mmCIF file of C-alpha atoms in Angstrom:
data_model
loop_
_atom_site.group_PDB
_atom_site.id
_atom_site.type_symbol
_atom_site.label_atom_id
_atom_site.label_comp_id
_atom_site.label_asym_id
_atom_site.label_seq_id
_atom_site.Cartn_x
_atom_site.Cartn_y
_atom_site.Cartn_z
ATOM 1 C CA UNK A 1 0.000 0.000 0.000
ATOM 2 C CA UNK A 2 1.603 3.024 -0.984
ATOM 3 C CA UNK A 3 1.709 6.443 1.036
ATOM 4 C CA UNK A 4 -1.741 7.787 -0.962
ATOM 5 C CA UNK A 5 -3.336 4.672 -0.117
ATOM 6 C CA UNK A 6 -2.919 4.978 3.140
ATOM 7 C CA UNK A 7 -4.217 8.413 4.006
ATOM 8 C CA UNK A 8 -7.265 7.331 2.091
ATOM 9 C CA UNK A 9 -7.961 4.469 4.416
ATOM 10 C CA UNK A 10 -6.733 6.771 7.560
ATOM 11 C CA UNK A 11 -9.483 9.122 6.319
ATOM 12 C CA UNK A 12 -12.062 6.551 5.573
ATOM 13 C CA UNK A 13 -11.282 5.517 9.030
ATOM 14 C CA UNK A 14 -11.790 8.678 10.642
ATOM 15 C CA UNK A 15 -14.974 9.610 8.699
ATOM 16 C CA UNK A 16 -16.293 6.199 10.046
ATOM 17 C CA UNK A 17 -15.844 7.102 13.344
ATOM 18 C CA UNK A 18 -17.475 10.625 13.130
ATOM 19 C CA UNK A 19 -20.317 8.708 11.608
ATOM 20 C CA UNK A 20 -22.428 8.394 14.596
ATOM 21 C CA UNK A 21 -24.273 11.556 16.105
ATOM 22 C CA UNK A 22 -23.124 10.550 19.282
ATOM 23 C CA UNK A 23 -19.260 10.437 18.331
ATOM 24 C CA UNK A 24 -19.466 13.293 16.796
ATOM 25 C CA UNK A 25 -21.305 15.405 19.943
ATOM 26 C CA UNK A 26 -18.221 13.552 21.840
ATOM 27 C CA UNK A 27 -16.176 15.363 19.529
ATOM 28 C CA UNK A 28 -17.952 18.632 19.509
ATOM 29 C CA UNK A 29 -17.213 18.833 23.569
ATOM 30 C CA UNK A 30 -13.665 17.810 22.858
ATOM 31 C CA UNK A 31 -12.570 20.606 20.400
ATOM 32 C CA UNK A 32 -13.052 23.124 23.190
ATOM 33 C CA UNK A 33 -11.582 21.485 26.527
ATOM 34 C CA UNK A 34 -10.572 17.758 27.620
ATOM 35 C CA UNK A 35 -13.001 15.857 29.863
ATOM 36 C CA UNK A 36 -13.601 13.290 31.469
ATOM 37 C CA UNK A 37 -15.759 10.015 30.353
ATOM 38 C CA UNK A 38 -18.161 10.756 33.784
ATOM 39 C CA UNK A 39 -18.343 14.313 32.661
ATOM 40 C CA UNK A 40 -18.954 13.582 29.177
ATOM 41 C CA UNK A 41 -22.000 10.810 30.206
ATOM 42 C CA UNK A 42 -23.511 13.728 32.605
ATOM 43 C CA UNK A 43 -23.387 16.535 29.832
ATOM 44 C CA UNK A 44 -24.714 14.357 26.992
ATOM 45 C CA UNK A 45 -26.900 12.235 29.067
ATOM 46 C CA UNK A 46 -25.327 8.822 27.991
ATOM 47 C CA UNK A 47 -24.427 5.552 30.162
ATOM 48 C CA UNK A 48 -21.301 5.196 31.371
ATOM 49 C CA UNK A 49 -21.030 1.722 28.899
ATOM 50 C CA UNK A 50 -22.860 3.802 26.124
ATOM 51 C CA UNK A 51 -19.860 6.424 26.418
ATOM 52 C CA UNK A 52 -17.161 3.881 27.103
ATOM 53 C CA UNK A 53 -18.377 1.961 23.554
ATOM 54 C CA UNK A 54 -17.987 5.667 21.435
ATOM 55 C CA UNK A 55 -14.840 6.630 23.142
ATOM 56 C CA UNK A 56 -13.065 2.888 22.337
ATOM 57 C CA UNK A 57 -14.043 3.703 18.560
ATOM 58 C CA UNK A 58 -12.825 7.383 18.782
ATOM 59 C CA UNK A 59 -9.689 6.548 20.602
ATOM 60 C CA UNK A 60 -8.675 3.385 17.506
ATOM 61 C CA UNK A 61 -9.193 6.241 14.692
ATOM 62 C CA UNK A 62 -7.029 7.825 16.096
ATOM 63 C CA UNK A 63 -9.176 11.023 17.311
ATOM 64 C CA UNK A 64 -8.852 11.222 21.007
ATOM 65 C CA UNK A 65 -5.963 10.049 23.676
ATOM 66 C CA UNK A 66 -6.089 9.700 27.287
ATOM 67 C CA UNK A 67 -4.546 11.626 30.042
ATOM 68 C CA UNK A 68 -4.752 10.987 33.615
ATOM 69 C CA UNK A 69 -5.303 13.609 35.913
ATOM 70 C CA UNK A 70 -2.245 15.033 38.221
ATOM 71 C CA UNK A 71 -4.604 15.943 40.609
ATOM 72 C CA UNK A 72 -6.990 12.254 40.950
ATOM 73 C CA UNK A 73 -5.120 9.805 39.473
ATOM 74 C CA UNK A 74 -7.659 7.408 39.441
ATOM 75 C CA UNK A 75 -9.176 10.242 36.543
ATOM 76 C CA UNK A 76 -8.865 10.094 33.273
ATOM 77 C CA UNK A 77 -9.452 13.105 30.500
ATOM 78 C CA UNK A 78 -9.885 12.463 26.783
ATOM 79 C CA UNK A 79 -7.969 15.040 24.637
ATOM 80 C CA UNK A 80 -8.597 14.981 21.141
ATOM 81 C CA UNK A 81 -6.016 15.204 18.399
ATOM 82 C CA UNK A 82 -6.700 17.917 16.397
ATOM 83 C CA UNK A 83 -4.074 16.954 13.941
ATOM 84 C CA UNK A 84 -6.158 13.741 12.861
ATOM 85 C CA UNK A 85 -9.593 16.217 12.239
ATOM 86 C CA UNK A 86 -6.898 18.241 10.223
ATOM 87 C CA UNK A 87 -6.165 15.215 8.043
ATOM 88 C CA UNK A 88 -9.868 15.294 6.754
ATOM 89 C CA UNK A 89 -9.121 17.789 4.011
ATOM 90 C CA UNK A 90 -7.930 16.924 0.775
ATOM 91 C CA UNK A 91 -4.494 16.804 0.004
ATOM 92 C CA UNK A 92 -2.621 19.796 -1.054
ATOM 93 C CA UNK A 93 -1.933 20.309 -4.550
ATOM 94 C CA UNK A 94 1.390 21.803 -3.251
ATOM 95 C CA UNK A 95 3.826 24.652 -5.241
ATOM 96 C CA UNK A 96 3.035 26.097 -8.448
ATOM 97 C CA UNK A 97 4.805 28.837 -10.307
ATOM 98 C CA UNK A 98 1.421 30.537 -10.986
ATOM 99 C CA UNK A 99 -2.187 29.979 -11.493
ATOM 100 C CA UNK A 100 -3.601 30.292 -14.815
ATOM 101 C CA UNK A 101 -7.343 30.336 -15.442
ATOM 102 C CA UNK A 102 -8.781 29.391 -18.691
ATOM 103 C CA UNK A 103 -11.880 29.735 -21.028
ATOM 104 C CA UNK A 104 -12.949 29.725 -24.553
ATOM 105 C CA UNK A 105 -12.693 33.258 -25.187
ATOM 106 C CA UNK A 106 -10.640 34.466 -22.071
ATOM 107 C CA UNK A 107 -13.493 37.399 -22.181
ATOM 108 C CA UNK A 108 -15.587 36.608 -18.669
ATOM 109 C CA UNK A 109 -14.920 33.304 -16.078
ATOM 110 C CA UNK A 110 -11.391 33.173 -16.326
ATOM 111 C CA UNK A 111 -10.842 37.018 -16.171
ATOM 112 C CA UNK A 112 -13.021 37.269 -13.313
ATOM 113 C CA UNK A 113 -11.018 33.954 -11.614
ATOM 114 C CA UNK A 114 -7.512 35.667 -12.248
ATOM 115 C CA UNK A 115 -9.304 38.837 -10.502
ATOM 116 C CA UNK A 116 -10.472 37.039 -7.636
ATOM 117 C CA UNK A 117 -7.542 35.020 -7.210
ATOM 118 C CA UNK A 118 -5.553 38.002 -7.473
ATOM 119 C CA UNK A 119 -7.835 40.264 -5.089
ATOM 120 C CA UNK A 120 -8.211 37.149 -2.214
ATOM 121 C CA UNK A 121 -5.214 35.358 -2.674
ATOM 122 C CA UNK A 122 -2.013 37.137 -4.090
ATOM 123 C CA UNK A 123 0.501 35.418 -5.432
ATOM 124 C CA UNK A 124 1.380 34.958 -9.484
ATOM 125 C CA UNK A 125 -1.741 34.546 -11.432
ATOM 126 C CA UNK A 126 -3.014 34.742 -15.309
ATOM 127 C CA UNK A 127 -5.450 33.882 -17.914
ATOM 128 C CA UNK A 128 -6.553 33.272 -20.975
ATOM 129 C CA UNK A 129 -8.509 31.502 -23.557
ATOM 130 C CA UNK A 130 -8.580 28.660 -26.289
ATOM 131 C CA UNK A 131 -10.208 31.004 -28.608
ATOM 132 C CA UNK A 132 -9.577 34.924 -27.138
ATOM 133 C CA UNK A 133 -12.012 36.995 -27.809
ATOM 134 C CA UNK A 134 -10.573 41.076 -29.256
ATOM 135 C CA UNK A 135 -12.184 42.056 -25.817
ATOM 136 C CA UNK A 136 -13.452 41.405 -22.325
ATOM 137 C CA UNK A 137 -17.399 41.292 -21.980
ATOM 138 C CA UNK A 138 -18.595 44.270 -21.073
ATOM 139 C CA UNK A 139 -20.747 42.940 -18.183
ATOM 140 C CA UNK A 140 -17.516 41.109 -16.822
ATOM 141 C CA UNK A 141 -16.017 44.047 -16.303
ATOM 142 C CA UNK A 142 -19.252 46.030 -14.720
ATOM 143 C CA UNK A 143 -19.440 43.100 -12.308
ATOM 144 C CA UNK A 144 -15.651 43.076 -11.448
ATOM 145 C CA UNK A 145 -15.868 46.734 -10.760
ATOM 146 C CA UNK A 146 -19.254 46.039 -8.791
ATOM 147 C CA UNK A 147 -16.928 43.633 -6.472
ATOM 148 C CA UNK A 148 -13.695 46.150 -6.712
ATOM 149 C CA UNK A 149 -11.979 44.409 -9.200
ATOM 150 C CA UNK A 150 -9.930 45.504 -11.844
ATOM 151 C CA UNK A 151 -10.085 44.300 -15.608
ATOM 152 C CA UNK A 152 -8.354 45.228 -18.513
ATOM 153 C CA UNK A 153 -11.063 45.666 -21.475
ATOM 154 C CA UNK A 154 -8.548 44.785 -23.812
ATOM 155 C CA UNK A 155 -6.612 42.371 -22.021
ATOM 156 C CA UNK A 156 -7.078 39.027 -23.504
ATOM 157 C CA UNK A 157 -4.526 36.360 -24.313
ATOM 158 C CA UNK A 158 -3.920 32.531 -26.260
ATOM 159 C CA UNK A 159 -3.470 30.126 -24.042
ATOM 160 C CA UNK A 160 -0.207 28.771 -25.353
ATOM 161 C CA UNK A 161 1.288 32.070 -25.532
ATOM 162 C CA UNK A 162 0.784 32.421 -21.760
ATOM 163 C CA UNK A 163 0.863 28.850 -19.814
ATOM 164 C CA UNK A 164 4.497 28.141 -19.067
ATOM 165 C CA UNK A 165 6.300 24.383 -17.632
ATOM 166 C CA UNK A 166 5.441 24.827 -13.715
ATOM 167 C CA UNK A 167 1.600 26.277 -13.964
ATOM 168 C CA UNK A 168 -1.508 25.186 -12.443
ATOM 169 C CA UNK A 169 -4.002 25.377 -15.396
ATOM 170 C CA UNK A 170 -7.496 25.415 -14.249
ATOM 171 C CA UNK A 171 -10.200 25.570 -16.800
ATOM 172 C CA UNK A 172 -13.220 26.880 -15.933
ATOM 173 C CA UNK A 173 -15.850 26.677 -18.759
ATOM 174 C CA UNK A 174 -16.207 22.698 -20.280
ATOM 175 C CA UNK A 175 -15.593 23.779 -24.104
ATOM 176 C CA UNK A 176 -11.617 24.972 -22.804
ATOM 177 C CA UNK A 177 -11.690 21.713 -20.640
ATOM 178 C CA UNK A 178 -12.691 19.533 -23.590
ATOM 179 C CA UNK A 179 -10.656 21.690 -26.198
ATOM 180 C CA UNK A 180 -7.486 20.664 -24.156
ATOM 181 C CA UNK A 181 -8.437 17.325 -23.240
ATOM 182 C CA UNK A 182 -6.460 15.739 -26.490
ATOM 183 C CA UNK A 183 -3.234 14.515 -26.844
ATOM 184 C CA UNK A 184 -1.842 17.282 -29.008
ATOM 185 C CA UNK A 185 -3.331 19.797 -26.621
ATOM 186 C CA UNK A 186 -0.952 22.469 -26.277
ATOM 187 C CA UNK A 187 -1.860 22.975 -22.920
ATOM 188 C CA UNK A 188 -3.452 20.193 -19.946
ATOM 189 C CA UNK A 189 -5.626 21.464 -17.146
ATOM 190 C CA UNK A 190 -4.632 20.137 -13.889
ATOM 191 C CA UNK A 191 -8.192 21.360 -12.771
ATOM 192 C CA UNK A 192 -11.824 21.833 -14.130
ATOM 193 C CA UNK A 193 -14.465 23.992 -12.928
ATOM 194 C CA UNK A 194 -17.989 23.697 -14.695
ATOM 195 C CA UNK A 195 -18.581 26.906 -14.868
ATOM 196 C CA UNK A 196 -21.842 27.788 -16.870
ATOM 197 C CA UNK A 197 -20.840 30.626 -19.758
ATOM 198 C CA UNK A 198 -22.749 33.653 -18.744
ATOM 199 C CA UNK A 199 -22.343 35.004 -21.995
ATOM 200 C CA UNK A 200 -25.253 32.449 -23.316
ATOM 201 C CA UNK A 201 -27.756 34.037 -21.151
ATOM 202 C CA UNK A 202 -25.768 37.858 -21.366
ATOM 203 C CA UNK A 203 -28.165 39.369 -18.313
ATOM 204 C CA UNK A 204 -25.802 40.988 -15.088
ATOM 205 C CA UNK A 205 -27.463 38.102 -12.734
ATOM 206 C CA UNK A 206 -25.468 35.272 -15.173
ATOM 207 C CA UNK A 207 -22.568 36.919 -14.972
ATOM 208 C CA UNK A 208 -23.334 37.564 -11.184
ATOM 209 C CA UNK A 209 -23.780 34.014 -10.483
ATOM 210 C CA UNK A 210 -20.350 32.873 -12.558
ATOM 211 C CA UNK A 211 -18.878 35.697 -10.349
ATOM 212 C CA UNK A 212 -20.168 33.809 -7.195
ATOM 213 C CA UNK A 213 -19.639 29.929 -8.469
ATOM 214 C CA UNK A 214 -15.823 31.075 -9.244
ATOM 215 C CA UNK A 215 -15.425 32.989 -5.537
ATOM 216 C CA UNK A 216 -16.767 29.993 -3.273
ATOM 217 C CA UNK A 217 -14.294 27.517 -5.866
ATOM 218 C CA UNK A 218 -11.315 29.860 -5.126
ATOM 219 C CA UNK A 219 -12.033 30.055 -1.424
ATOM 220 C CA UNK A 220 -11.908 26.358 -1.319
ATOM 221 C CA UNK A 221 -9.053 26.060 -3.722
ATOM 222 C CA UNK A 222 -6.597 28.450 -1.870
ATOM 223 C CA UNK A 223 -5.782 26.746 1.028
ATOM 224 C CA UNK A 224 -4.346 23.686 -1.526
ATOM 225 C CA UNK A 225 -1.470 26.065 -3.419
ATOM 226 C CA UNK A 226 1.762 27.302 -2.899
ATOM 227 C CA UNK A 227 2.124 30.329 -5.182
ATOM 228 C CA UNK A 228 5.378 32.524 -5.041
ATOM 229 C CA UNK A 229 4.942 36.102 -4.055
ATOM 230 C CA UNK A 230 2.836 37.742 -1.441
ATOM 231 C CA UNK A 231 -0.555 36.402 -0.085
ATOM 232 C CA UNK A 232 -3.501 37.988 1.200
ATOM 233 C CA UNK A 233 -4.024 37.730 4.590
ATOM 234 C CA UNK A 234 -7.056 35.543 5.400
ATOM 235 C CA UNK A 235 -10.144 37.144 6.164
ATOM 236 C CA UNK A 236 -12.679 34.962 7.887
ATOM 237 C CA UNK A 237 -16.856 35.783 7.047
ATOM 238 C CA UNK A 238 -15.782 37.672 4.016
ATOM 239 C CA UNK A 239 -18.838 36.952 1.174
ATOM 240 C CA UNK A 240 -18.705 37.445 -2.538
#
């Protein structure tokens, strides 16, 4: 079993364990102080063989260790391992020279990605398209500035003039995706985003909505990457 494998089934395991509503309220009261089994039992009214049963299954994932207490040593506290709920999330994509975003006609989703990514994240970012357009949409741009962004009206670029050895390509409409799914492909996204083309519908709640799809995808994206240069600081509760 390889190292891969092996997180998977540490994961699985873990998941497993947090399956039951019960485990998980164990949890719940672990994340903000260690207690005891007894004290545990009184605050979620469960037997003492009830609690005994979640805490064995808790304590072979791998979520919560015992201590015993300096003061009554016949007491013991549960701790949990915050490192383990840590191992939940996905593996890291890890460094990349820069991000590059990409679309058919680099004119709406991946200029408004490179924005984002730019205005939340920091760090070296681009885009571009399969087929640029000679412009950005105009309603791209009245969105971007609606949400403080900055776009270039004229700032549109071929994708193999721009992606370099060392990039993470993420394509973020399915014609790009599909376009550079082939073997002669000039360029291979690592990742794909579905994003619908707002430019179909061409009303300011499309492009609104490809706005918000490509915000909650870079907020969960951003943690993954390693991109050189400066990063914003995080800013918890901030909404597209």
């Amino acid at each position: 079993m390889n190292a891969e494998s092996s997180s998977l089934y540490g994961r699985a395991r873990v998941h497993a364990a947090l399956g039951d509503p019960a485990r998980l309220a164990i949890v719940d009261i672990l994340v903000l102080g260690d207690a005891s089994p007894g004290e545990i039992g009184r605050h979620l009214g469960m037997p003492t063989n009830l609690v005994a049963h979640h805490v064995k299954v808790l304590n072979d994932a791998g979520l919560v260790t015992r201590t015993r207490s300096e003061g009554d040593r016949r007491r013991t506290y549960l701790r949990l391992v915050p490192e383990v709920l840590a191992s939940l999330a996905s593996p890291a994509l890890g460094a990349a020279e820069r991000v590059v975003f990409v679309c058919t006609h680099n004119s709406a989703r991946s200029q408004l990605a490179a924005a984002l990514w730019r205005d939340r994240v920091g760090g070296a970012v681009a885009s571009a398209g399969t087929h640029p357009a000679q412009r950005v949409h105009p309603r791209a741009v009245k969105v971007a500035h609606r949400h403080g962004l900055a776009l270039d009206p004229a700032g549109t670029a071929f994708v193999a003039d721009v992606v370099h050895d060392g990039d993470l390509v993420i394509a973020v409409c399915d014609n790009a995706h599909e376009d550079l799914a082939g073997p002669d492909a000039p360029v291979h996204p690592r990742l794909h985003w579905s994003v619908p083309d707002p430019v179909r519908i061409d009303t300011d709640a499309a492009f609104e909505a490809a706005y918000t799809d490509l915000a909650d995808r870079i907020t969960r994206l951003a943690p993954a990457v390693v991109v050189p240069g400066p990063r914003r600081p995080e800013q918890p509760g901030v909404s597209s």
